[in-house]
Short mmCIF file of C-alpha atoms in Angstrom, two decimals:
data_model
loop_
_atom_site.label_atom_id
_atom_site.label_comp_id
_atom_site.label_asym_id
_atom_site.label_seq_id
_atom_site.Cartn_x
_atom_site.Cartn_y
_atom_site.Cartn_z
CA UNK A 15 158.94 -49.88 -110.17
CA UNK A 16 159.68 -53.42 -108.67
CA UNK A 17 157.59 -55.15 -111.35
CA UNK A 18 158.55 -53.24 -113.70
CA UNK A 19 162.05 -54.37 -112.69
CA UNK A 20 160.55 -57.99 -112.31
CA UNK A 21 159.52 -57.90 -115.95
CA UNK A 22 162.83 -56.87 -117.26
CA UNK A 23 164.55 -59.50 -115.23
CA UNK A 24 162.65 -62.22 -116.74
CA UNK A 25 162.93 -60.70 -120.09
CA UNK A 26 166.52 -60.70 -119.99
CA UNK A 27 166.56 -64.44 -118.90
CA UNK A 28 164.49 -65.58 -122.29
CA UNK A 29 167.84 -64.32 -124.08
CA UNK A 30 169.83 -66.43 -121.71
CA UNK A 31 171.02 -69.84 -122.80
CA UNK A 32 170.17 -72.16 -120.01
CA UNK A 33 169.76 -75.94 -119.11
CA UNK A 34 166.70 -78.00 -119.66
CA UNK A 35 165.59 -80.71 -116.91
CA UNK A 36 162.65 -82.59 -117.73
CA UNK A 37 162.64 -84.11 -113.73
CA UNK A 38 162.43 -81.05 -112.58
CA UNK A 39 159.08 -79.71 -111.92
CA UNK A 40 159.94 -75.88 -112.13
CA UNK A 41 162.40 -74.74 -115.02
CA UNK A 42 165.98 -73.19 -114.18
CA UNK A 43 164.56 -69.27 -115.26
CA UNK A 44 161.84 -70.30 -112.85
CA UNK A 45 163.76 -70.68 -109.75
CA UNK A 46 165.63 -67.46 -111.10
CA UNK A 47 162.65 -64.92 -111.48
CA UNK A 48 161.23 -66.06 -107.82
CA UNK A 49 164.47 -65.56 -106.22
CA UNK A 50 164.51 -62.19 -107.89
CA UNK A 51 161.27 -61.17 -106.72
CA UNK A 52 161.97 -61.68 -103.54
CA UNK A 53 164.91 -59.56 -103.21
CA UNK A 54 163.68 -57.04 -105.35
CA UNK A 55 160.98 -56.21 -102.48
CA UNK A 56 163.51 -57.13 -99.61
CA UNK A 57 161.99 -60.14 -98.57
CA UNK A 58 163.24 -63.90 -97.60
CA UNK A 59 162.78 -66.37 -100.35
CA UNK A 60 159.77 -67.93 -98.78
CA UNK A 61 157.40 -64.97 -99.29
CA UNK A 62 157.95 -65.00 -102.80
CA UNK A 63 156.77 -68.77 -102.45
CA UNK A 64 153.45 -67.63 -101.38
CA UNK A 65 150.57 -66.54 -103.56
CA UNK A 66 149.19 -63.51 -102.11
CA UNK A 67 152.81 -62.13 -102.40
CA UNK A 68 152.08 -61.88 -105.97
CA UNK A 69 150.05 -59.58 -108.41
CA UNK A 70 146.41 -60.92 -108.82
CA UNK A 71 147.16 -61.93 -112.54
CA UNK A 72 150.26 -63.90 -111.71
CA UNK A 73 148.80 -65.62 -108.12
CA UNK A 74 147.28 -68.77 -110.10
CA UNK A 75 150.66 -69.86 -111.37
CA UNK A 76 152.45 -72.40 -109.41
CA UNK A 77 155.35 -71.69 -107.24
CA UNK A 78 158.26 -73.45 -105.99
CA UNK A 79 158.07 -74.37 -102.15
CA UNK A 80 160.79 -72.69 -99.65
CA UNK A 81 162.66 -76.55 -99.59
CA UNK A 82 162.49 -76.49 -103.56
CA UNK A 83 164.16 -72.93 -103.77
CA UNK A 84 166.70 -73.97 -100.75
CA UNK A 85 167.75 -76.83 -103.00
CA UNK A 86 167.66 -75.88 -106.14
CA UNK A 87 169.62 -71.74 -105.92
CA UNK A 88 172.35 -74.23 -105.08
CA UNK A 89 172.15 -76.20 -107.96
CA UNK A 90 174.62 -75.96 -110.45
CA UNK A 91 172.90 -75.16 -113.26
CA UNK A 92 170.86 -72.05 -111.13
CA UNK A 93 173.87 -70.30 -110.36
CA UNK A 94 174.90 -70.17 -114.03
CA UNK A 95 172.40 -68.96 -115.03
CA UNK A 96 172.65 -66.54 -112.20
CA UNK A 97 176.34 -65.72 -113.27
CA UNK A 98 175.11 -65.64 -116.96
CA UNK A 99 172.58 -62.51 -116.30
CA UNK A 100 175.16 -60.75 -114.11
CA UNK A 101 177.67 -60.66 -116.95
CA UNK A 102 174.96 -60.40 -119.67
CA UNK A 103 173.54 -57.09 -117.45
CA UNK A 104 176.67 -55.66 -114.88
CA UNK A 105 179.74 -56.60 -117.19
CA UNK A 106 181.32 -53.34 -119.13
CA UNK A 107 179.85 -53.14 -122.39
CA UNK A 108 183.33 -52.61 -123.74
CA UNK A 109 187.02 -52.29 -122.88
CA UNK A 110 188.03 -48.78 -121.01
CA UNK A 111 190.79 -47.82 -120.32
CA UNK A 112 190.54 -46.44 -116.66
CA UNK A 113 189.38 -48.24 -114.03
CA UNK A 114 188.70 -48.05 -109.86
CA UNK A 115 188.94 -50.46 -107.28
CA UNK A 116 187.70 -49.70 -103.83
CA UNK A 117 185.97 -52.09 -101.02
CA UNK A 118 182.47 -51.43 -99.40
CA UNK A 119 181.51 -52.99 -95.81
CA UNK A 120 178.49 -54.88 -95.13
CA UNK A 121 178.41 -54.85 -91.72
CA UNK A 122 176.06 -57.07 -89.79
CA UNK A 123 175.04 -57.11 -86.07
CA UNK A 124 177.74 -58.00 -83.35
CA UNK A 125 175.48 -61.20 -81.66
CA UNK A 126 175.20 -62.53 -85.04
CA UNK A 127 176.49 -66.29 -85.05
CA UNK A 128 177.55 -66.46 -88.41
CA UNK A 129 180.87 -68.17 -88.28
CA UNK A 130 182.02 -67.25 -91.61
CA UNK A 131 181.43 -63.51 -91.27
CA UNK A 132 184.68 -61.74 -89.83
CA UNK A 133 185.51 -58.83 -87.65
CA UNK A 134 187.49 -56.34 -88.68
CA UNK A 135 187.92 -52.26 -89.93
CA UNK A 136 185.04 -50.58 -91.52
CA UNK A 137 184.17 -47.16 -92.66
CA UNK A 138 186.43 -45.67 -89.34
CA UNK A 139 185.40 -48.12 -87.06
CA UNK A 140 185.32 -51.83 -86.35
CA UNK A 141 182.69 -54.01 -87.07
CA UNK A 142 181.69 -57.64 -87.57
CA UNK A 143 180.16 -58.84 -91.33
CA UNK A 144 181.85 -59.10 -95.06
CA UNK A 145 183.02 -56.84 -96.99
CA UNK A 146 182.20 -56.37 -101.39
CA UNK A 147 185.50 -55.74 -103.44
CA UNK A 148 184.97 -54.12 -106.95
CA UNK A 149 186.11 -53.24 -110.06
CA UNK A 150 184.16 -50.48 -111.60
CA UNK A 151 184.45 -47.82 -114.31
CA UNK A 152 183.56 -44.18 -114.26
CA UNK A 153 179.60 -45.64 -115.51
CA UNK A 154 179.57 -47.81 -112.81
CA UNK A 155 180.22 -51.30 -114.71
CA UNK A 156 181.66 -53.49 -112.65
CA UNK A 157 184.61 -55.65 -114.66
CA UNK A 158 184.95 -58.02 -110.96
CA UNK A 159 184.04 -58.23 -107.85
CA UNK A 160 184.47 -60.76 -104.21
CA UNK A 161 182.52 -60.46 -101.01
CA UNK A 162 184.77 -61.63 -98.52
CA UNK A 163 184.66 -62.17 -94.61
CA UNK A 164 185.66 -58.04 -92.85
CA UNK A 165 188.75 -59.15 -91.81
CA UNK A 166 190.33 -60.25 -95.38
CA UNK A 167 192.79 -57.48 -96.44
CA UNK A 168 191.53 -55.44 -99.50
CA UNK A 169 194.97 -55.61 -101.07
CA UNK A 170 194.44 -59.77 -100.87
CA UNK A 171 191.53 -59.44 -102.62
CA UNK A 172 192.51 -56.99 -104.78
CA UNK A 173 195.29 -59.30 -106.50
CA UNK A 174 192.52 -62.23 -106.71
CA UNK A 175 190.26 -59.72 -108.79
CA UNK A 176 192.96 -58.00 -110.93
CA UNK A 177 194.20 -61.91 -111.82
CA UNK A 178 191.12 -62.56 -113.87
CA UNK A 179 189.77 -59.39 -114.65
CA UNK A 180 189.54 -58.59 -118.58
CA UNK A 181 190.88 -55.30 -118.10
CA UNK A 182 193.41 -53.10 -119.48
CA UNK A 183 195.09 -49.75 -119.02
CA UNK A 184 195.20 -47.97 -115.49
CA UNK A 185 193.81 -49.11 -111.92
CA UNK A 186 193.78 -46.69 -109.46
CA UNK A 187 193.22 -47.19 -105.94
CA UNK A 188 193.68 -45.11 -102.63
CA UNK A 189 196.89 -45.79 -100.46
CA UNK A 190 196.10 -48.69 -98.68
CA UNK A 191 196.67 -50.55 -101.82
CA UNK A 192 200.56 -49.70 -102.38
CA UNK A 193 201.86 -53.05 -102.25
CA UNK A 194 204.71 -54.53 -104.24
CA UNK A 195 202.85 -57.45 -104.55
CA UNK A 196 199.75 -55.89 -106.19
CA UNK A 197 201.80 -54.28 -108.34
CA UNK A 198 203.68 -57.39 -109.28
CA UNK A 199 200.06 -59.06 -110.06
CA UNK A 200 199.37 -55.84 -112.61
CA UNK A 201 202.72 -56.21 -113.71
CA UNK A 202 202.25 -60.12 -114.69
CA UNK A 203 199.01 -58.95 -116.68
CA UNK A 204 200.70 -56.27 -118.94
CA UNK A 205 199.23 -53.44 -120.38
CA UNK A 206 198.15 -52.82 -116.79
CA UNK A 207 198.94 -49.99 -114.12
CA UNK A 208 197.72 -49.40 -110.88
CA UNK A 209 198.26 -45.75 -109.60
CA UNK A 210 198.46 -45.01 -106.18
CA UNK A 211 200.24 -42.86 -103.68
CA UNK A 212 202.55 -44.35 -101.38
CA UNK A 213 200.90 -46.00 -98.33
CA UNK A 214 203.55 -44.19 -95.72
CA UNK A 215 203.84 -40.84 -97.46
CA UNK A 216 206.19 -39.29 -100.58
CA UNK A 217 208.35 -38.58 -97.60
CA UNK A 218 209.27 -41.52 -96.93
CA UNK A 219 211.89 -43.72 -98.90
CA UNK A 220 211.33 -47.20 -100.58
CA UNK A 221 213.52 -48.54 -97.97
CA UNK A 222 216.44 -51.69 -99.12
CA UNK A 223 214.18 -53.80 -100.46
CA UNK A 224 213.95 -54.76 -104.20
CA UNK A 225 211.02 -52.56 -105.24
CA UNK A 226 208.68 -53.50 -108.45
CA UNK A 227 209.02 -51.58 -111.86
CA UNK A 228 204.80 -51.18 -111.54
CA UNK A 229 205.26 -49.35 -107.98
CA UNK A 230 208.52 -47.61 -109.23
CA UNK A 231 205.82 -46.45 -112.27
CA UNK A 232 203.23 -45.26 -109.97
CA UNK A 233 205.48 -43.29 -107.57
CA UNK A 234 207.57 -41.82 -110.88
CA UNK A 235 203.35 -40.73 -112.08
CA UNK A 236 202.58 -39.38 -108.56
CA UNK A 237 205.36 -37.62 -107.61
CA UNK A 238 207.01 -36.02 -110.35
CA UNK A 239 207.50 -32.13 -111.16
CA UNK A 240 204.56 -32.24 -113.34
CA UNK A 241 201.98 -34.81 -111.66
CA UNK A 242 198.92 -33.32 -113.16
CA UNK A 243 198.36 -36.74 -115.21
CA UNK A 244 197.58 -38.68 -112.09
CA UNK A 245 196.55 -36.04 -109.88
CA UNK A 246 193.31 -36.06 -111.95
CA UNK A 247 193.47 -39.73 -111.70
CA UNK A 248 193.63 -39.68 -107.92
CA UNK A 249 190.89 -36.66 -107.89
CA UNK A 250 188.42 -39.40 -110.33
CA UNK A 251 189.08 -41.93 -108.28
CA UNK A 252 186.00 -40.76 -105.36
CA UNK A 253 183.96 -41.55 -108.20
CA UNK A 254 183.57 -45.09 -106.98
CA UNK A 255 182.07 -43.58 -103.75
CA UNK A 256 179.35 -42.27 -105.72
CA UNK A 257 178.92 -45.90 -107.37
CA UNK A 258 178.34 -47.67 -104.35
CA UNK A 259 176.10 -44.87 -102.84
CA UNK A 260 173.83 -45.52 -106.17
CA UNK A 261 174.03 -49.32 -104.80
CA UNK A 262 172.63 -48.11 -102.15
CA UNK A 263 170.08 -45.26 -102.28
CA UNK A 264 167.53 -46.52 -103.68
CA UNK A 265 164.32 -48.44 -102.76
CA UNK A 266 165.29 -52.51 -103.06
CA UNK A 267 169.39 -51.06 -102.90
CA UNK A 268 171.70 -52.74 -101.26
CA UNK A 269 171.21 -50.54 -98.02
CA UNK A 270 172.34 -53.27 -95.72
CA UNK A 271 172.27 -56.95 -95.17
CA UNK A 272 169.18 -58.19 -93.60
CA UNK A 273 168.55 -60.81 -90.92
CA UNK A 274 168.26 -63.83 -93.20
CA UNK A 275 171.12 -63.43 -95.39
CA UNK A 276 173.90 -64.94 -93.51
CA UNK A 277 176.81 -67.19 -94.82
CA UNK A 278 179.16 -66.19 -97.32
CA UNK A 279 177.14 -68.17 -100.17
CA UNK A 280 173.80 -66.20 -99.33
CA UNK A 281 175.91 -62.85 -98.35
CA UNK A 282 177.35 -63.44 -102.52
CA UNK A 283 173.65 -64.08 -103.84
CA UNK A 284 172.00 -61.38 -102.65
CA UNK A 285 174.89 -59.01 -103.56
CA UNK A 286 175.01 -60.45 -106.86
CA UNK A 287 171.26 -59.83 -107.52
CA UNK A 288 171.43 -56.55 -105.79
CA UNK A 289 173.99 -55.38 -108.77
CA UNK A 290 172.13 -56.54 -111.37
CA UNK A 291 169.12 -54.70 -110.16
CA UNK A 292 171.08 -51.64 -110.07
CA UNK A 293 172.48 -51.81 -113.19
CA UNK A 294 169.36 -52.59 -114.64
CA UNK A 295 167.69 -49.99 -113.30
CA UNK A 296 170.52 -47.24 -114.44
CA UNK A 297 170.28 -48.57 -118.05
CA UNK A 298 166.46 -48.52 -117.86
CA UNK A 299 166.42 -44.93 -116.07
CA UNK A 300 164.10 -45.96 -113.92
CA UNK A 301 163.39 -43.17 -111.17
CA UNK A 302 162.53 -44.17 -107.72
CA UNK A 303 162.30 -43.31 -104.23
CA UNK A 304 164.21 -44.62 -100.94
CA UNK A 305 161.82 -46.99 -99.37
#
C-alpha cells in the first residue's frame, strides 16, 4: 500500500508544472517524492535518505543527504510545488454548495520545548500542541485549512479561512462559532451563510448591541416554527467528525504528531502531506489496515 501510494505521488508530480535548477544536484519533484516517502511510512526525513530504506530496485539511485533535504523543503520553489499537489489532489473538484468547518487538536507531549506550540482546550481537556482548522465538504475535500498554535481561538481562524476560501452557499459550524464578527466576514463574501445555533442558548436574547444581518439569518434559520431546513444542516454537520477520523485511521494517518515534527513550519508540512495521502488514497480506494 505505501508504494503503491509512493508511485501515485510521483505520478501526480510529472503533471505538475515545476521549476528547473540546473545548480541543483537533485530536481524540485526529487526533494518532493523523498519527503513523501518518508512520511508515508512515519519516519524522519533522514531515513528516507538512506538506501536500505528503499526497495531493492530503487536503492542504486542517488539520494539527497538529511542537510540537502533540511535546506532545500524550505526552498521556495519546494513548497510550491508542495502547495501545487495539495490543490491539484485535496482541493474540491467543483463548487458545492454546503460546506463544514470544524477544528481537530494535535496535541503533543507537555515537556515538549517547542516554543511555538500553545496550550490550550482540546477534545474536553487541556493540552499543549496545535491545532488543524478545515474546510471540508460532505466527500471530505477540503476548500482551506490553518494549523495554528492550541491556544488560537477557532472562530480567529475561522474568519482567516472563510476570507480566501473559493466557496459559496452555506457554512455550518457548531456553537462556538456564533460570532458577529464571523458572520460579518461571510457577510463581506456574499453568497455566503454560516449556520449555527446561538453560542449562549435560543433562550437567551441578542442583548443591545448592533447584531449582523448574517447572525440575524442564522438565528431566523435555527429557530423558527418550521426549522427543519437547518436542523438537517446541524444533524450533517458531525459529518466532519467522520472526515477527520478517516485522517486518522489508517496506517501512515495522521494519528498523532510524532517526536520530530515540531515547529509550526514542520507541524504544517507533515499535515499537508498527511491530507494529500488521504485524499489520494480515498480517490484510489485503496484498502488498508491500522498499523
Amino acid at each position: 500500500m505505501e508504494y503503491q501510494l509512493w508511485l501515485s505521488i510521483v505520478a501526480v508530480l510529472a503533471t505538475v508544472d515545476k521549476s528547473r535548477n540546473a545548480r541543483c544536484d537533485f530536481a524540485d519533484d526529487n526533494i518532493v517524492s523523498v519527503y513523501y516517502w518518508s512520511v508515508i511510512h512515519d519516519r524522519p526525513v533522514r531515513w528516507a535518505c538512506k538506501p536500505k530504506n528503499w526497495p531493492l530496485h530503487l536503492r542504486r539511485r542517488p539520494l539527497p543527504s538529511e542537510s540537502t533535504m533540511s535546506r532545500r523543503l524550505r526552498s521556495r520553489s519546494v513548497q510550491k510545488l508542495l502547495n501545487a499537489l495539495e490543490e491539484r489532489i485535496v482541493a474540491p473538484p467543483e463548487p458545492g454548495l454546503f460546506w463544514i468547518i470544524d477544528g481537530k487538536p494535535l496535541p503533543i507531549s507537555g515537556c515538549s520545548k517547542d516554543r511555538q506550540a500553545g496550550y490550550g482546550r482540546a477534545a474536553n481537556c487541556k493540552a499543549k500542541g496545535y491545532k488543524v482548522h478545515a474546510i471540508v465538504d460532505t466527500s471530505g475535500a477540503v476548500a482551506a485549512w490553518r494549523v495554528a498554535p492550541m491556544n488560537v481561538d477557532e472562530r480567529v481562524m475561522a474568519q482567516r479561512m472563510l476570507r480566501t476560501a473559493s466557496i459559496q452557499g452555506y457554512v455550518v459550524a457548531d456553537s462556538n462559532y456564533d460570532s458577529n464578527k464571523l458572520h460579518e466576514v461571510c457577510q463581506t463574501r456574499d453568497q455566503l451563510q454560516l449556520v449555527t445555533r446561538r453560542r449562549y442558548g435560543s433562550e437567551h436574547g441578542t442583548g443591545h448591541r448592533k447584531q449582523t444581518g448574517g447572525r440575524l439569518r442564522s438565528i431566523e434559520l435555527v429557530e423558527n416554527p418550521m426549522p427543519a431546513f437547518a436542523e438537517q444542516m446541524l444533524h450533517d454537520r458531525g459529518d466532519i467528525e467522520r472526515r477527520f477520523a478517516h485522517l486518522t485511521n489508517w496506517g501512515g494517518g495522521l494519528t498523532c504528531l510524532p517526536p520530530w515534527v515540531r515547529t509550526h513550519r514542520r507541524v504544517h508540512r507533515w499535515v499537508q502531506a498527511k491530507l494529500v495521502l488521504t485524499a489520494l488514497k480515498r480517490q484510489l480506494s485503496i484498502t488498508t489496515c491500522v498499523a
